mmCIF file of C-alpha atoms in Angstrom:
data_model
loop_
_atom_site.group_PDB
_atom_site.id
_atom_site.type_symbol
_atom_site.label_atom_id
_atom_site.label_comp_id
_atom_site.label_asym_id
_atom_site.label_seq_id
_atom_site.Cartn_x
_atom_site.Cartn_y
_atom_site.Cartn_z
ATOM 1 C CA UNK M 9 106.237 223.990 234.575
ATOM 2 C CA UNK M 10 105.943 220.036 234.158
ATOM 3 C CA UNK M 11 104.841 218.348 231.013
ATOM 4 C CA UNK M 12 101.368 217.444 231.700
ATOM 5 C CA UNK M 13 100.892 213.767 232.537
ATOM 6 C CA UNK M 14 99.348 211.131 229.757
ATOM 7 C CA UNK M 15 95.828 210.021 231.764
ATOM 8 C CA UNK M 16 95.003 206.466 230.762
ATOM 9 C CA UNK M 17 91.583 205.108 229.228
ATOM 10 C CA UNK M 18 90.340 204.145 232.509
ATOM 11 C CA UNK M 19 90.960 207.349 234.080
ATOM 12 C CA UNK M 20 89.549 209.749 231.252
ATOM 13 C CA UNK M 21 85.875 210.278 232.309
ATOM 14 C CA UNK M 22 87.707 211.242 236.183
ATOM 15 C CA UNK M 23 90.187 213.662 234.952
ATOM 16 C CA UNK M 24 87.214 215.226 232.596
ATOM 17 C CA UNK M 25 84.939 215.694 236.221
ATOM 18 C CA UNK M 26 87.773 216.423 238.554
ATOM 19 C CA UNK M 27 91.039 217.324 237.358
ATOM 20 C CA UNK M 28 90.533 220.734 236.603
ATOM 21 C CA UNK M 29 90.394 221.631 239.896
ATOM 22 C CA UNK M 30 89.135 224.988 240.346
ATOM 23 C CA UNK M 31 91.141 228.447 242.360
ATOM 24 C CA UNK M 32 89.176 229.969 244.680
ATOM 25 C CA UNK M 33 89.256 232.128 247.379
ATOM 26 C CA UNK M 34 87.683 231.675 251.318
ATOM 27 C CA UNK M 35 84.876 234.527 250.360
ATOM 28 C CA UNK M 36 83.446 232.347 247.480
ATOM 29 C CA UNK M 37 82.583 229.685 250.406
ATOM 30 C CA UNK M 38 78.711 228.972 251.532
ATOM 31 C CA UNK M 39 76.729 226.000 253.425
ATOM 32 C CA UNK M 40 73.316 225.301 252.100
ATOM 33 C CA UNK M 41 71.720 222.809 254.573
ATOM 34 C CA UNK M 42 71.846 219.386 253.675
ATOM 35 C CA UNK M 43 74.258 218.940 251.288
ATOM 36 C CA UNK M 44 75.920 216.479 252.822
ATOM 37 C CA UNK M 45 74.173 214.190 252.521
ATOM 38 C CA UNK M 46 74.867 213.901 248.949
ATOM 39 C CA UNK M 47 78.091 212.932 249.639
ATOM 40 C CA UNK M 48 80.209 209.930 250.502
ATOM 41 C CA UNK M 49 80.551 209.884 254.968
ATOM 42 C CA UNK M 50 83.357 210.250 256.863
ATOM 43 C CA UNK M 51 84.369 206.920 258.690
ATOM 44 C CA UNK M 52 83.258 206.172 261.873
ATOM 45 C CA UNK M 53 86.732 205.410 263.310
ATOM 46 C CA UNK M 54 88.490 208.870 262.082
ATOM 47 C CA UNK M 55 89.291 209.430 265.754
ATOM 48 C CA UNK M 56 91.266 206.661 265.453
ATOM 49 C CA UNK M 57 93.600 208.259 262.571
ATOM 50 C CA UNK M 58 96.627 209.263 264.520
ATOM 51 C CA UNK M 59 97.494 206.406 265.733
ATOM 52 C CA UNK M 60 99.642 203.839 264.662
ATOM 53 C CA UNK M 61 98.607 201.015 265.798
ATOM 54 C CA UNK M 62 95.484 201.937 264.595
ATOM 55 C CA UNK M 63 96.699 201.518 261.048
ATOM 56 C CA UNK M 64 98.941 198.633 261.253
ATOM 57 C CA UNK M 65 95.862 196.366 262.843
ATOM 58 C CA UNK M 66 93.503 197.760 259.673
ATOM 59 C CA UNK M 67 96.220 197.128 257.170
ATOM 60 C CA UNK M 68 96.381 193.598 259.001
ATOM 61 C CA UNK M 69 93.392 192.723 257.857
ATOM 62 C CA UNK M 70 92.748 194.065 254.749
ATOM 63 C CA UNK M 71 95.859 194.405 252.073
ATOM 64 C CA UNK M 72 93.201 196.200 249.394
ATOM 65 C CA UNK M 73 94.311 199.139 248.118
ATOM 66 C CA UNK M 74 92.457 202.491 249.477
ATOM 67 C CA UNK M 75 92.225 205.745 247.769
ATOM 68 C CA UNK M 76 91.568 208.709 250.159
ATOM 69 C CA UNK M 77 89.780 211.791 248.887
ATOM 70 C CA UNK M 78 90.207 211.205 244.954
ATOM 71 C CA UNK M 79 92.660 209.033 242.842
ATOM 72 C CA UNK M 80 95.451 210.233 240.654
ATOM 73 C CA UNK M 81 94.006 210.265 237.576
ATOM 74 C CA UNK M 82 91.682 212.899 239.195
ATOM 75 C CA UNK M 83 94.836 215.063 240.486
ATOM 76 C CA UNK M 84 97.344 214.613 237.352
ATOM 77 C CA UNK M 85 96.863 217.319 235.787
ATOM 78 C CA UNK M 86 97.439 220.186 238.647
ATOM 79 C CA UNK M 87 100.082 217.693 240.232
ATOM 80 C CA UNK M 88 101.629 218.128 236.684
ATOM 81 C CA UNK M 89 101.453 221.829 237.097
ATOM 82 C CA UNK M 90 103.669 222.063 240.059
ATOM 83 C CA UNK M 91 106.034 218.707 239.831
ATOM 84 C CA UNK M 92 108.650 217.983 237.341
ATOM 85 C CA UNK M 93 109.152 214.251 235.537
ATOM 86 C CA UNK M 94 112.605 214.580 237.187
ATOM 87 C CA UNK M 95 111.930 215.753 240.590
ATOM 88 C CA UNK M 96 112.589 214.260 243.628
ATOM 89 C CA UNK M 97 109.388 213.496 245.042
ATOM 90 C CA UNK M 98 108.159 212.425 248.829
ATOM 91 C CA UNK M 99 104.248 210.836 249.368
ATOM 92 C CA UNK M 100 103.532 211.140 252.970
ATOM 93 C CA UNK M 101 101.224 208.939 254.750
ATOM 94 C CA UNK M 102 101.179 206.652 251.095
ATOM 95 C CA UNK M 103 99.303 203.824 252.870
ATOM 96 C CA UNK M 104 98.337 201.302 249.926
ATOM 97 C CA UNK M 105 96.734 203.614 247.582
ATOM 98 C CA UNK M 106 97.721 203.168 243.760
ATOM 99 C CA UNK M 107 99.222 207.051 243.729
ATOM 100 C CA UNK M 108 103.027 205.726 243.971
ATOM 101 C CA UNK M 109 102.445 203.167 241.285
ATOM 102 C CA UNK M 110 100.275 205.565 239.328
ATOM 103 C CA UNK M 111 103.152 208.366 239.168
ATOM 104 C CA UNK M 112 105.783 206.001 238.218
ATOM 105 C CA UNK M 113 103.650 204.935 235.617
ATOM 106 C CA UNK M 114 103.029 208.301 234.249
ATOM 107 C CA UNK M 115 106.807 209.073 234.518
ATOM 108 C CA UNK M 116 108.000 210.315 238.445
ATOM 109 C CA UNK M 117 110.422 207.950 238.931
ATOM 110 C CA UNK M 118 112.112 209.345 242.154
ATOM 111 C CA UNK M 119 109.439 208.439 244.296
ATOM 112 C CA UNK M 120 110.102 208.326 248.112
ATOM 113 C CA UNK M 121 107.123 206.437 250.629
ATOM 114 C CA UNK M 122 106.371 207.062 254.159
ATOM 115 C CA UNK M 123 104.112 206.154 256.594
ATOM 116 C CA UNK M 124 103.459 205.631 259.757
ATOM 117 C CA UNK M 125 102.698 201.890 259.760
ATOM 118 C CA UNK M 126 104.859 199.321 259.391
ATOM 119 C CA UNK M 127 102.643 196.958 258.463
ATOM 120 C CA UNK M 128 101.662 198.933 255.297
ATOM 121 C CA UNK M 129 105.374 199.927 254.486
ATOM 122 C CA UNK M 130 106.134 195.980 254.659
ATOM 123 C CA UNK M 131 103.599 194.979 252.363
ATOM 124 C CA UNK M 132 103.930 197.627 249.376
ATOM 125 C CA UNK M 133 107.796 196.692 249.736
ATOM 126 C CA UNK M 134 107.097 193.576 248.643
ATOM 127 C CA UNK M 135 103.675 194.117 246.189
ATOM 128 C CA UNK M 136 105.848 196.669 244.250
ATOM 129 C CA UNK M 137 109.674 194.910 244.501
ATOM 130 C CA UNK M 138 109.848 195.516 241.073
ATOM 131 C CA UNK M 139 109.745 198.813 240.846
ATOM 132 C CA UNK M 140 112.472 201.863 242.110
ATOM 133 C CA UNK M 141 110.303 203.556 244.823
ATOM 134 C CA UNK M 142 111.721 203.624 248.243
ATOM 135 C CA UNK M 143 109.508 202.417 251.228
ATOM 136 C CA UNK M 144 110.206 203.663 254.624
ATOM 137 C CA UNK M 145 108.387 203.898 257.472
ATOM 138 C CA UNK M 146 108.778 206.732 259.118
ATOM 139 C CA UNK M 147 106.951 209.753 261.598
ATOM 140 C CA UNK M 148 106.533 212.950 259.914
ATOM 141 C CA UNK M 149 106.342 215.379 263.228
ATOM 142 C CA UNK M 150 110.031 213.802 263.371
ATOM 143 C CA UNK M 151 111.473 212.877 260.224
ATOM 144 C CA UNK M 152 115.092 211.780 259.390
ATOM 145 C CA UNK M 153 115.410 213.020 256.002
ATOM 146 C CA UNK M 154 118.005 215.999 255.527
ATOM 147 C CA UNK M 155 117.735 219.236 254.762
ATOM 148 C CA UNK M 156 116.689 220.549 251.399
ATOM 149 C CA UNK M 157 115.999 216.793 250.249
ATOM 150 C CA UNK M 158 112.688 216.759 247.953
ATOM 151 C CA UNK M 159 111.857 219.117 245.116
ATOM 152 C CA UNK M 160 107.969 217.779 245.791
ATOM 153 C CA UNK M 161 105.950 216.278 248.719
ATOM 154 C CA UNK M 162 103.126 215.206 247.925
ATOM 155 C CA UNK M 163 100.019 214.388 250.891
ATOM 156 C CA UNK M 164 96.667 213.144 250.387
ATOM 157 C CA UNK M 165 94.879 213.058 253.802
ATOM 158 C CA UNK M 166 98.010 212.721 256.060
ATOM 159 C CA UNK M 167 97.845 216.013 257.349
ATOM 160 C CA UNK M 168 94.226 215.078 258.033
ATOM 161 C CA UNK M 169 94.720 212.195 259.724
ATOM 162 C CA UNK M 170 97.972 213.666 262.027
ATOM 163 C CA UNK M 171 94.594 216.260 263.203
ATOM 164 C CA UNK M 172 93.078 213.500 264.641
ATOM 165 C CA UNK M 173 95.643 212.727 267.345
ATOM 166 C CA UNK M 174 95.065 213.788 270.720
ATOM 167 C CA UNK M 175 97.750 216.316 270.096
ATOM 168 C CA UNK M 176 96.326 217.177 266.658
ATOM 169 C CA UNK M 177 97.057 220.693 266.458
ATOM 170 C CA UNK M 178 100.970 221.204 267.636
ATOM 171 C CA UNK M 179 101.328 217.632 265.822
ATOM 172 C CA UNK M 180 99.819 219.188 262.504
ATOM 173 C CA UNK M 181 102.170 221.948 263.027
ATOM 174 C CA UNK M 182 105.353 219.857 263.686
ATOM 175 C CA UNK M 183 104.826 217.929 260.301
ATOM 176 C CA UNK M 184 104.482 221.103 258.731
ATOM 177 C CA UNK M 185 107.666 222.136 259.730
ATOM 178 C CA UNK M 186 109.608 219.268 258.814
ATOM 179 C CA UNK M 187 107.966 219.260 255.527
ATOM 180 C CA UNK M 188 108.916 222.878 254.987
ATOM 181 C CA UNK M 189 112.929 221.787 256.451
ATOM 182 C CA UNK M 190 112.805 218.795 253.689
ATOM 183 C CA UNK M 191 111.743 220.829 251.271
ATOM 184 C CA UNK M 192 114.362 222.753 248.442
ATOM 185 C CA UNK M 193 114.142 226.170 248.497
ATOM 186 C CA UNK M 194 111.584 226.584 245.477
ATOM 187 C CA UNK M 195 110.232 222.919 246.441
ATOM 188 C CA UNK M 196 106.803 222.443 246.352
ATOM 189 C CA UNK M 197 104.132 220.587 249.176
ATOM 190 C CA UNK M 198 100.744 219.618 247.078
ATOM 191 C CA UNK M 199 98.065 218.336 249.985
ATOM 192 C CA UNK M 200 94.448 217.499 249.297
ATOM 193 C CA UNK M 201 92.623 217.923 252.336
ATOM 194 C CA UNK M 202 88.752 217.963 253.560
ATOM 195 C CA UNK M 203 89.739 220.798 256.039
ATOM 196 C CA UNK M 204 88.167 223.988 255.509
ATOM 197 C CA UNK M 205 90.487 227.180 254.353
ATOM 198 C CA UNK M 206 89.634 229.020 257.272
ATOM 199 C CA UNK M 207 90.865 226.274 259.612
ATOM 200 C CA UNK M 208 93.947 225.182 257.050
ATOM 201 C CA UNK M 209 95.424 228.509 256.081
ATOM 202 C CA UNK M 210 95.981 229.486 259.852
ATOM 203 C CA UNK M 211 98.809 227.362 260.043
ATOM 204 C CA UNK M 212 99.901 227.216 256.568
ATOM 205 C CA UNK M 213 99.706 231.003 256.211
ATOM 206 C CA UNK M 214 102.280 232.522 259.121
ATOM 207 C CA UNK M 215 103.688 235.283 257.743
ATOM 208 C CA UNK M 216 106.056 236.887 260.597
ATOM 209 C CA UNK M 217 108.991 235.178 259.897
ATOM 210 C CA UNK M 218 110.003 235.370 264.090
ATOM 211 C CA UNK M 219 107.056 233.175 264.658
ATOM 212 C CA UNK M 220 107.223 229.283 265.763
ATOM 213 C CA UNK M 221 105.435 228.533 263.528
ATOM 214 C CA UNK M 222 105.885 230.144 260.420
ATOM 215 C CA UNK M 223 106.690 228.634 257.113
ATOM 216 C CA UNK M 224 108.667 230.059 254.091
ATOM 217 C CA UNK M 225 105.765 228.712 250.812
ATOM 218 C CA UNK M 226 103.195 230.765 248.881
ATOM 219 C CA UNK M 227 99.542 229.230 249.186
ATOM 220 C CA UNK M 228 97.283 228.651 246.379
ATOM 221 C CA UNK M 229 93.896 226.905 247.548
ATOM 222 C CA UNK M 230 92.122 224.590 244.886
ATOM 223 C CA UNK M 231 88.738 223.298 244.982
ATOM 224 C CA UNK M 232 87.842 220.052 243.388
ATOM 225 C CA UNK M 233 84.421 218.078 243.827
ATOM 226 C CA UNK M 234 83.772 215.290 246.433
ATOM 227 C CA UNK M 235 83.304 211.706 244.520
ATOM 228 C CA UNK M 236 78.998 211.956 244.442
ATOM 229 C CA UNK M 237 76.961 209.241 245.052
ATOM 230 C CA UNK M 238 74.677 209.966 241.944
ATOM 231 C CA UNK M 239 76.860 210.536 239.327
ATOM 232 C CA UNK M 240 74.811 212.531 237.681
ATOM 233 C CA UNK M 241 74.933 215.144 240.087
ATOM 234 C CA UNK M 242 76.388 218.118 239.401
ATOM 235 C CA UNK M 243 78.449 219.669 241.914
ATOM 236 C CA UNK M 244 78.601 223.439 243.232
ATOM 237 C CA UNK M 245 82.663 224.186 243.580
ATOM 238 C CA UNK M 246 81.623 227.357 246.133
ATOM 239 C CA UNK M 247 79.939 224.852 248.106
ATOM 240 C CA UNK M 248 82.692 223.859 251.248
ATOM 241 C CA UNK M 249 80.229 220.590 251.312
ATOM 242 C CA UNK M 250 80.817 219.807 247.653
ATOM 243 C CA UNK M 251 84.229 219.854 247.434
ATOM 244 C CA UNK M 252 87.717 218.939 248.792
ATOM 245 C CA UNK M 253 90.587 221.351 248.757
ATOM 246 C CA UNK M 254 94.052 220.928 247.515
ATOM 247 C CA UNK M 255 96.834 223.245 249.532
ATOM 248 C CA UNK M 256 99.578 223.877 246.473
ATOM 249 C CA UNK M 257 102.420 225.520 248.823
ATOM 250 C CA UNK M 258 105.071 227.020 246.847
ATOM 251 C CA UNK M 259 108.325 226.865 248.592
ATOM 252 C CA UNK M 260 110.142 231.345 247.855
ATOM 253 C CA UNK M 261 113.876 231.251 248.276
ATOM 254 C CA UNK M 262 113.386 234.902 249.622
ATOM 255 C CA UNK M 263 111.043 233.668 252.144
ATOM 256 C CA UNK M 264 113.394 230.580 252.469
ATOM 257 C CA UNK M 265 116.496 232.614 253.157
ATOM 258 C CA UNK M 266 114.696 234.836 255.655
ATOM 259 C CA UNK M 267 113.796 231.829 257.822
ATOM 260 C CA UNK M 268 116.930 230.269 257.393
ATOM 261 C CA UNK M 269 118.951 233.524 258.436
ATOM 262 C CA UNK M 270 115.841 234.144 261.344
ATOM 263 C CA UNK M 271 116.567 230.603 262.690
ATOM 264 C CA UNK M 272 120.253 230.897 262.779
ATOM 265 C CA UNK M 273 120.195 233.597 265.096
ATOM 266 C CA UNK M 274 118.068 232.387 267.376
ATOM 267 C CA UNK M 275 120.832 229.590 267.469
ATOM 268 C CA UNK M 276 123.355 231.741 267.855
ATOM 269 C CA UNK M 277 121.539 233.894 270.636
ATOM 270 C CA UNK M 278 120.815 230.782 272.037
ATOM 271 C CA UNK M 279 124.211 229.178 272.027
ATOM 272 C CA UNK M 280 125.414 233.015 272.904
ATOM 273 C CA UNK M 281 123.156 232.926 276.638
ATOM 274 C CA UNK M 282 124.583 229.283 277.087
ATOM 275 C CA UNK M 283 128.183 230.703 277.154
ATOM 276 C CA UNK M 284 127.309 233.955 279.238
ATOM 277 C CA UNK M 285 125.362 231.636 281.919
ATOM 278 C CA UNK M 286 128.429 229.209 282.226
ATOM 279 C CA UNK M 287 130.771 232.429 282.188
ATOM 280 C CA UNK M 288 128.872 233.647 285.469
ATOM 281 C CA UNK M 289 128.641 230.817 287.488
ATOM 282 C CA UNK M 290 132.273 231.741 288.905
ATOM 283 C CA UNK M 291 133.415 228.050 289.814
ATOM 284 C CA UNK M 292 136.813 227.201 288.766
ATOM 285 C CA UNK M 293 137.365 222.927 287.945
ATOM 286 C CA UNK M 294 137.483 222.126 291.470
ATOM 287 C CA UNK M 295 134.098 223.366 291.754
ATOM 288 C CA UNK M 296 135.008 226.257 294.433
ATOM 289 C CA UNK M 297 135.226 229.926 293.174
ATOM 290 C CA UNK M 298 138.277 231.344 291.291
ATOM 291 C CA UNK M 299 140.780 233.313 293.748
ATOM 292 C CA UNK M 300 141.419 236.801 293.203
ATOM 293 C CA UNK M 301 144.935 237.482 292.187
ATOM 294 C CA UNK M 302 147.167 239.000 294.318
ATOM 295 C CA UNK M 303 147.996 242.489 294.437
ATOM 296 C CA UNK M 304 144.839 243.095 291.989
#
């Protein structure tokens, strides 16, 4: 387990509300009516979210930094539950928020950025040229890092916004993959999310290991309360309305090994069929079939 992260001054009163975000389990969820209205609103253009171009015109025109969902200083200390000082640690979909900067400050120093836009990527490049965190932009249904590369990825509304694309759902599932290939085999994905366990776990839970889609982590769903308008309300954490929910997937080298071992037979049935097809086709290099021997 990591050392738990030093929260700064400014950050104290939204670790005290939020960081201790709280386990729970899909039959401790209810919807009282009109809840949300208590609540910070989803922007109008979310259907816009998997797109790049989308992003590269709003980062365009406005270089302020956005926080999605909640800040670090609200996630520290679970992030500091699951991720090492020394680990080697991916942010997908990093926009501009402060969360690179914020880790580096609190002592992650192998911090690797992606995102889709690169307008974004361009501009923290040069707002944080100063400091040892890689920028790259970069899609995460089809990423170029290598196997087994990050001890820790680390996604705060990415997976949310990739659900927005026209192809949400086999997108969603693509980046899921390549964040499970990336991943060591007792790496870790930590994703804060406004999507509901009964529509997350369905694709982060597979548990035949001969399915497409399946994924070799143990899940552990967090709830932790939705910034309020009036501060002084108090929020319910069994209320889906209240709250968003971190994903804390925890990569099993058992389950690792099984999918590795499940994938490279499929390759090798695969490659297998390939040779057996070409073997039957009966054309010799000329293109005409192979004589029979004589006297055979």
């Amino acid at each position: 387990m990591a050392d738990v992260p030093q929260i700064t001054d400014a950050g104290a009163d939204l670790a005290t509300a939020f960081a201790n975000a709280a386990k729970i389990s899909a039959s401790q969820l209810a919807l009282p009516e009109g809840a949300e209205k208590r609540y910070q609103s989803v922007p109008t253009d979310a259907c816009n979210y998997g797109k790049a171009n989308f992003w590269d015109d709003r980062y365009a025109r406005s270089e302020n930094a956005f926080e999605w969902y909640h800040p670090y200083p609200a996630l520290a200390v679970l992030i500091g539950q699951f991720v090492n000082y020394d680990d080697t640690i991916l942010i997908m979909g990093c926009g501009n928020s402060t969360l690179p900067e914020d880790m580096y400050n609190d002592g992650y120093e192998r911090i690797v950025c992606v995102d889709l836009s690169r307008v974004v990527i361009d501009q923290q490049q040069e707002k944080y040229a100063d400091l040892p965190i890689q920028w790259v932009q970069m899609n995460m249904c089809d990423s170029l890092f290598e196997n087994e590369q990050f001890d820790a990825v680390i996604d705060k509304a990415c997976l949310d916004a990739i659900y927005c694309h026209e192809l949400g759902e086999a997108s969603a599932k693509a980046a899921l993959q390549e964040v499970d290939r990336i991943l060591k085999p007792e790496g870790v994905y930590f994703m804060v999310s406004r999507g509901l366990p009964e529509e997350r776990l369905e694709v982060l839970e597979v548990e035949d290991v001969k399915e497409k889609g399946y994924l070799a982590w143990q899940v552990q769903v967090h709830a932790i309360a939705k910034p309020a308008v009036d501060v002084k309300y108090i929020p319910n954490l069994a209320d889906p309305t209240s709250v968003y929910y971190i994903y804390v997937c925890e990569k099993d080298e058992a389950l690792h090994d099984a999918k590795r071992l499940w994938l490279a037979k499929l390759e090798a049935k695969k490659r297998g069929e390939g040779q057996v097809k070409r073997g039957r086709t009966g054309r010799g290099r000329r293109g005409g079939r192979r004589s029979r021997p004589v006297g055979v």
